[in-house]
Short mmCIF file of C-alpha atoms in Angstrom, two decimals:
data_model
loop_
_atom_site.label_atom_id
_atom_site.label_comp_id
_atom_site.label_asym_id
_atom_site.label_seq_id
_atom_site.Cartn_x
_atom_site.Cartn_y
_atom_site.Cartn_z
CA MET A 1 153.64 108.47 182.14
CA THR A 2 154.77 110.34 179.05
CA GLY A 3 158.29 110.24 177.72
CA HIS A 4 160.78 113.03 177.11
CA THR A 5 161.63 114.25 173.62
CA SER A 6 164.55 116.53 172.86
CA ALA A 7 166.63 117.85 169.99
CA VAL A 8 170.12 116.54 169.45
CA THR A 9 173.44 118.14 168.53
CA PRO A 10 176.87 116.50 168.16
CA GLY A 11 178.43 115.31 171.39
CA THR A 12 182.03 116.13 170.50
CA ASN A 13 183.98 118.34 168.14
CA ALA A 14 183.95 115.55 165.59
CA GLY A 15 181.92 117.63 163.14
CA ALA A 16 178.31 117.90 162.07
CA LEU A 17 176.31 114.71 162.07
CA PRO A 18 174.42 113.55 158.99
CA ASP A 19 170.67 114.01 159.18
CA PRO A 20 169.76 110.35 159.92
CA ALA A 21 171.43 110.53 163.34
CA ARG A 22 170.63 114.05 164.45
CA ALA A 23 167.09 114.18 165.81
CA PRO A 24 165.66 111.61 168.23
CA ALA A 25 162.24 113.16 167.63
CA SER A 26 162.48 112.25 163.93
CA ASP A 27 159.77 110.07 162.44
CA MET A 28 162.45 108.04 160.66
CA PRO A 29 162.67 104.52 162.18
CA LEU A 30 165.95 103.70 163.89
CA ASP A 31 166.57 100.73 161.60
CA LEU A 32 166.32 102.99 158.55
CA ARG A 33 168.54 105.62 160.13
CA LEU A 34 171.09 102.89 160.82
CA THR A 35 170.95 101.70 157.22
CA LEU A 36 171.52 105.24 155.94
CA ALA A 37 174.41 105.81 158.35
CA GLU A 38 176.07 102.58 157.20
CA ALA A 39 175.61 103.58 153.56
CA SER A 40 177.22 106.96 154.25
CA ILE A 41 180.28 105.23 155.71
CA ARG A 42 180.59 102.91 152.74
CA SER A 43 180.81 105.98 150.51
CA LYS A 44 183.19 107.88 152.85
CA PRO A 45 184.96 105.34 155.08
CA ALA A 46 187.57 107.84 156.30
CA ALA A 47 185.04 110.44 157.50
CA ALA A 48 185.36 110.53 161.30
CA GLU A 49 182.07 112.38 161.76
CA LEU A 50 180.20 109.58 160.01
CA ARG A 51 181.82 107.00 162.30
CA TRP A 52 180.74 109.10 165.30
CA SER A 53 177.20 109.29 163.95
CA LEU A 54 177.04 105.52 163.54
CA PHE A 55 178.53 105.00 167.00
CA GLN A 56 175.74 107.06 168.56
CA LEU A 57 173.02 105.13 166.76
CA LEU A 58 174.54 101.80 167.75
CA CYS A 59 174.63 102.88 171.41
CA VAL A 60 170.97 103.90 171.28
CA MET A 61 170.15 100.51 169.78
CA GLY A 62 172.22 98.66 172.36
CA GLN A 63 174.56 97.06 169.82
CA TRP A 64 177.56 97.39 172.10
CA GLU A 65 180.14 95.32 170.20
CA ARG A 66 179.55 97.17 166.95
CA ALA A 67 179.53 100.47 168.82
CA LEU A 68 182.97 99.72 170.28
CA GLN A 69 184.30 98.86 166.82
CA GLN A 70 183.09 102.16 165.38
CA LEU A 71 184.42 104.06 168.39
CA GLN A 72 187.87 102.56 167.85
CA VAL A 73 187.91 103.57 164.20
CA PHE A 74 186.62 107.04 165.09
CA ALA A 75 189.44 107.54 167.61
CA GLN A 76 192.01 106.42 165.02
CA LEU A 77 190.62 108.85 162.44
CA SER A 78 190.37 111.69 164.96
CA PRO A 79 193.25 111.42 167.49
CA PRO A 80 192.23 114.59 169.43
CA GLN A 81 189.05 112.73 170.42
CA ALA A 82 190.93 109.90 172.14
CA ARG A 83 189.91 111.00 175.64
CA PRO A 84 186.14 111.26 174.92
CA ALA A 85 186.38 107.93 173.12
CA GLN A 86 187.88 106.32 176.23
CA ALA A 87 185.09 107.79 178.36
CA TYR A 88 182.49 106.14 176.16
CA ARG A 89 184.37 102.84 176.22
CA ASP A 90 184.09 103.03 179.99
CA LEU A 91 180.36 103.73 179.77
CA ILE A 92 179.78 100.71 177.56
CA ARG A 93 181.80 98.55 179.95
CA ALA A 94 179.71 99.90 182.83
CA GLU A 95 176.51 99.12 180.90
CA ARG A 96 177.59 95.49 180.61
CA TRP A 97 178.41 95.41 184.33
CA ARG A 98 174.97 96.86 184.99
CA ALA A 99 173.29 94.11 182.96
CA LYS A 100 175.12 91.47 185.01
CA ALA A 101 174.21 93.23 188.27
CA VAL A 102 170.46 93.28 187.60
CA ALA A 103 170.70 89.66 186.45
CA GLY A 104 172.08 88.75 189.88
CA ARG A 105 175.51 87.73 188.55
CA GLU A 106 177.60 90.69 189.79
CA ARG A 107 177.48 93.20 192.62
CA PRO A 108 177.29 96.86 191.67
CA GLY A 109 180.02 99.14 192.92
CA PHE A 110 179.38 101.68 195.67
CA VAL A 111 180.48 105.15 196.70
CA PHE A 112 180.03 104.48 200.42
CA GLU A 113 179.67 101.18 202.25
CA ALA A 114 176.36 99.60 201.29
CA PRO A 115 173.72 99.60 204.05
CA SER A 116 172.04 96.31 204.91
CA TRP A 117 168.82 97.14 203.07
CA VAL A 118 170.79 97.68 199.83
CA ASP A 119 172.42 94.29 200.36
CA GLY A 120 168.87 92.96 200.64
CA LEU A 121 167.98 94.36 197.21
CA ILE A 122 171.09 92.73 195.75
CA ASN A 123 170.30 89.41 197.43
CA ALA A 124 166.80 89.57 195.94
CA LEU A 125 168.33 89.86 192.47
CA ARG A 126 170.48 86.81 193.14
CA LEU A 127 167.48 84.84 194.39
CA ASP A 128 165.49 85.82 191.29
CA ALA A 129 168.38 84.62 189.13
CA ASN A 130 168.28 81.26 190.94
CA GLY A 131 164.55 80.90 190.31
CA GLU A 132 163.65 81.45 193.98
CA ALA A 133 160.90 83.97 193.29
CA ASP A 134 159.11 83.69 196.65
CA ALA A 135 162.34 84.13 198.61
CA ALA A 136 163.28 87.06 196.36
CA ASP A 137 159.93 88.73 197.06
CA THR A 138 160.33 88.28 200.81
CA THR A 139 163.90 89.61 200.73
CA ARG A 140 163.04 92.59 198.53
CA GLU A 141 159.98 93.43 200.62
CA ALA A 142 162.07 93.49 203.82
CA ALA A 143 164.76 95.60 202.14
CA LEU A 144 162.28 98.19 200.91
CA ASP A 145 160.58 98.30 204.31
CA HIS A 146 163.94 99.14 205.94
CA ALA A 147 165.00 101.73 203.36
CA PRO A 148 164.83 105.31 204.69
CA LEU A 149 162.10 107.59 203.39
CA VAL A 150 163.65 110.36 201.28
CA ALA A 151 161.86 113.63 200.52
CA ALA A 152 162.71 115.68 197.43
CA ARG A 153 162.24 119.15 196.06
CA SER A 154 162.58 120.43 192.50
CA PRO A 155 161.64 123.84 191.07
CA GLN A 156 158.24 122.38 190.14
CA PHE A 157 157.56 119.77 192.83
CA LEU A 158 157.74 119.20 196.57
CA LEU A 159 157.73 115.44 197.12
CA GLU A 160 157.18 113.53 200.35
CA TRP A 161 159.03 110.51 198.99
CA ILE A 162 160.82 109.31 195.87
CA SER A 163 162.03 105.94 194.61
CA ASP A 164 162.96 104.31 191.33
CA SER A 165 159.84 103.06 189.55
CA ASP A 166 161.67 99.76 189.01
CA SER A 167 161.46 97.90 192.33
CA ARG A 168 164.79 96.16 191.70
CA PHE A 169 166.46 99.47 192.59
CA GLY A 170 164.09 101.06 195.10
CA PRO A 171 165.36 104.37 196.57
CA VAL A 172 168.75 103.99 194.87
CA CYS A 173 170.44 106.14 192.24
CA GLU A 174 172.40 104.31 189.55
CA ILE A 175 175.48 106.24 188.48
CA VAL A 176 178.59 105.63 186.41
CA THR A 177 181.56 107.52 187.80
CA ALA A 178 185.29 107.04 187.24
CA GLY A 179 184.36 104.37 184.71
CA HIS A 180 182.52 102.20 187.27
CA TYR A 181 178.85 101.30 187.65
CA ARG A 182 177.72 102.13 191.19
CA TRP A 183 174.64 102.20 193.39
CA LEU A 184 174.13 105.23 195.61
CA PRO A 185 171.20 105.33 198.07
CA LEU A 186 169.12 108.48 197.68
CA SER A 187 169.60 109.02 201.41
CA ASP A 188 173.31 109.64 200.69
CA ILE A 189 172.53 112.45 198.22
CA THR A 190 171.62 116.03 199.12
CA ALA A 191 171.18 117.33 195.56
CA TRP A 192 171.70 116.52 191.91
CA GLN A 193 171.82 118.31 188.59
CA VAL A 194 171.13 116.22 185.50
CA GLU A 195 171.92 117.77 182.14
CA ARG A 196 169.06 117.81 179.68
CA PRO A 197 169.71 115.82 176.50
CA SER A 198 171.65 117.54 173.74
CA THR A 199 173.01 114.45 171.95
CA LEU A 200 171.73 111.00 171.16
CA LEU A 201 174.17 109.63 173.72
CA ASP A 202 172.54 111.73 176.45
CA LEU A 203 169.43 109.60 175.92
CA VAL A 204 171.50 106.61 177.02
CA TRP A 205 173.75 108.18 179.68
CA ALA A 206 172.82 111.56 181.16
CA PRO A 207 175.73 113.68 182.47
CA CYS A 208 175.12 114.65 186.09
CA THR A 209 176.62 116.28 189.16
CA LEU A 210 175.67 115.03 192.63
CA THR A 211 176.24 116.66 196.00
CA LEU A 212 176.63 113.95 198.63
CA ALA A 213 175.64 113.90 202.28
CA ASP A 214 179.28 114.34 203.34
CA GLY A 215 179.51 117.55 201.30
CA SER A 216 181.58 116.10 198.48
CA THR A 217 180.74 116.46 194.79
CA LEU A 218 180.46 113.52 192.42
CA ARG A 219 180.39 113.88 188.64
CA GLY A 220 179.38 111.13 186.29
CA PHE A 221 176.51 109.77 184.23
CA MET A 222 173.10 108.45 185.20
CA PRO A 223 171.80 105.66 182.96
CA ALA A 224 168.87 107.33 181.21
CA ARG A 225 167.20 104.02 180.26
CA TYR A 226 166.52 100.79 182.05
CA PRO A 227 168.74 97.74 181.47
CA GLY A 228 167.44 95.37 178.83
CA THR A 229 165.55 98.07 176.92
CA GLU A 230 167.41 97.09 173.75
CA ASN A 231 165.89 93.59 174.02
CA ALA A 232 162.28 94.72 174.48
CA GLN A 233 159.72 92.54 172.71
CA ALA A 234 157.65 95.20 170.97
CA SER A 235 156.68 96.51 167.57
CA SER A 236 159.29 98.53 165.68
CA SER A 237 157.71 101.87 166.59
CA GLU A 238 157.19 100.89 170.23
CA ARG A 239 160.77 99.65 170.49
CA ASP A 240 162.09 102.89 168.99
CA ALA A 241 160.09 104.88 171.54
CA LEU A 242 161.65 102.86 174.36
CA LEU A 243 165.17 103.11 172.96
CA LEU A 244 164.90 106.88 172.51
CA GLY A 245 163.48 107.34 175.99
CA HIS A 246 160.12 108.61 174.80
CA THR A 247 158.21 106.23 177.05
CA THR A 248 158.46 103.75 179.93
CA ILE A 249 156.66 100.43 180.34
CA TRP A 250 156.49 98.18 183.39
CA HIS A 251 156.06 94.44 183.91
CA GLU A 252 154.93 93.13 187.29
CA THR A 253 155.91 89.63 188.38
CA GLY A 254 155.39 88.32 191.87
CA ARG A 255 154.53 90.44 194.90
CA THR A 256 157.37 92.93 194.68
CA ARG A 257 159.08 92.65 191.30
CA VAL A 258 158.32 95.55 188.95
CA ILE A 259 160.66 95.64 185.95
CA ALA A 260 160.77 98.79 183.82
CA LEU A 261 161.96 99.32 180.24
CA GLY A 262 162.52 102.59 178.42
CA GLN A 263 163.27 105.92 180.03
CA LYS A 264 164.45 106.02 183.64
CA THR A 265 161.49 107.06 185.79
CA TRP A 266 161.02 107.99 189.43
CA THR A 267 157.88 107.09 191.33
CA THR A 268 156.75 109.62 193.94
CA ASN A 269 153.74 110.51 196.06
CA ALA A 270 152.80 112.89 193.20
CA GLY A 271 153.01 110.20 190.50
CA ASP A 272 155.66 108.97 188.08
CA MET A 273 158.24 111.47 186.80
CA SER A 274 160.96 111.02 184.22
CA LEU A 275 164.65 111.45 184.94
CA PHE A 276 164.56 114.80 183.14
CA ASP A 277 161.38 115.98 184.91
CA LEU A 278 163.54 116.02 188.05
CA ALA A 279 166.74 117.26 186.44
CA SER A 280 167.37 119.65 189.33
CA CYS A 281 166.49 118.15 192.69
CA ALA A 282 167.40 118.40 196.38
CA PHE A 283 166.86 115.66 198.93
CA SER A 284 166.53 115.06 202.64
CA ASN A 285 166.04 111.93 204.71
CA GLY A 286 162.33 111.88 205.49
CA VAL A 287 163.02 110.86 209.09
CA THR A 288 164.36 114.36 209.78
CA LYS A 289 161.03 115.95 208.77
CA GLN A 290 163.03 118.68 207.05
CA GLU A 291 162.07 120.18 203.73
CA PRO A 292 165.02 119.86 201.32
CA ALA A 293 166.42 123.18 200.13
CA LEU A 294 167.53 123.71 196.56
CA GLN A 295 171.11 124.83 196.06
CA GLY A 296 171.44 128.58 196.20
CA GLY A 297 168.92 128.86 199.01
CA ASN A 298 165.78 128.99 196.85
CA ARG A 299 162.69 128.08 198.79
#
């Protein structure tokens, strides 16, 4: 599985970013870029664009408390950006909720009532948190066995089935919408459009639009990395690659537990694909034996 690399431009009208924060494909280590961004602020503490630059880097590095502090100062220095600043506060709050959910300490939110197999995945997380690994494996295995098979189609691929490569989620889409972290079974989605990265923040939370099975439209953000990526035990260069979504790694524990770090990745009958490999995708419940149609009628 190879990661996704993309150029970056500012995410708001806060002004041009200094070079250390602009390009995720840069060879400059994140720690050095952070040091340079901090030095720039010390020389120009009232420059809102420098605060925004530092905020982005801190989000990529998973330093949420510091990121919130810089976001608050940025909003004070640039009042017209108060609404985007609030949106990113909500995303950081959702990221913390997400961490508690995968640790088995909180339930994720939902768009529709959770089916029993999704409850099974959540119960498996709770059992893992309690050290009951065998029971967690049994519960997760049963949940995945009962999850509906979902077929998918993108402009490049026709897939018989798709699921998150991290078995804690299975055939579930994580999404942050209206400021809340939610789980949405793939069987409840008929199509999605994920924006390709244009800012550093898009490598953490990818803006997306989903069409749901009831015909409604849902706008929000898909987490573009797996929870805990910021705590990966790796060399500096390997950690940077994970934080910037250039790669994904997996750890297998027990019969069913596969934990991923780095870029969000889907596993399919055609192999593993990154979130941005399937940026435009249509879905159908595999039980119907219908080939999903892309929006606009393209076949």
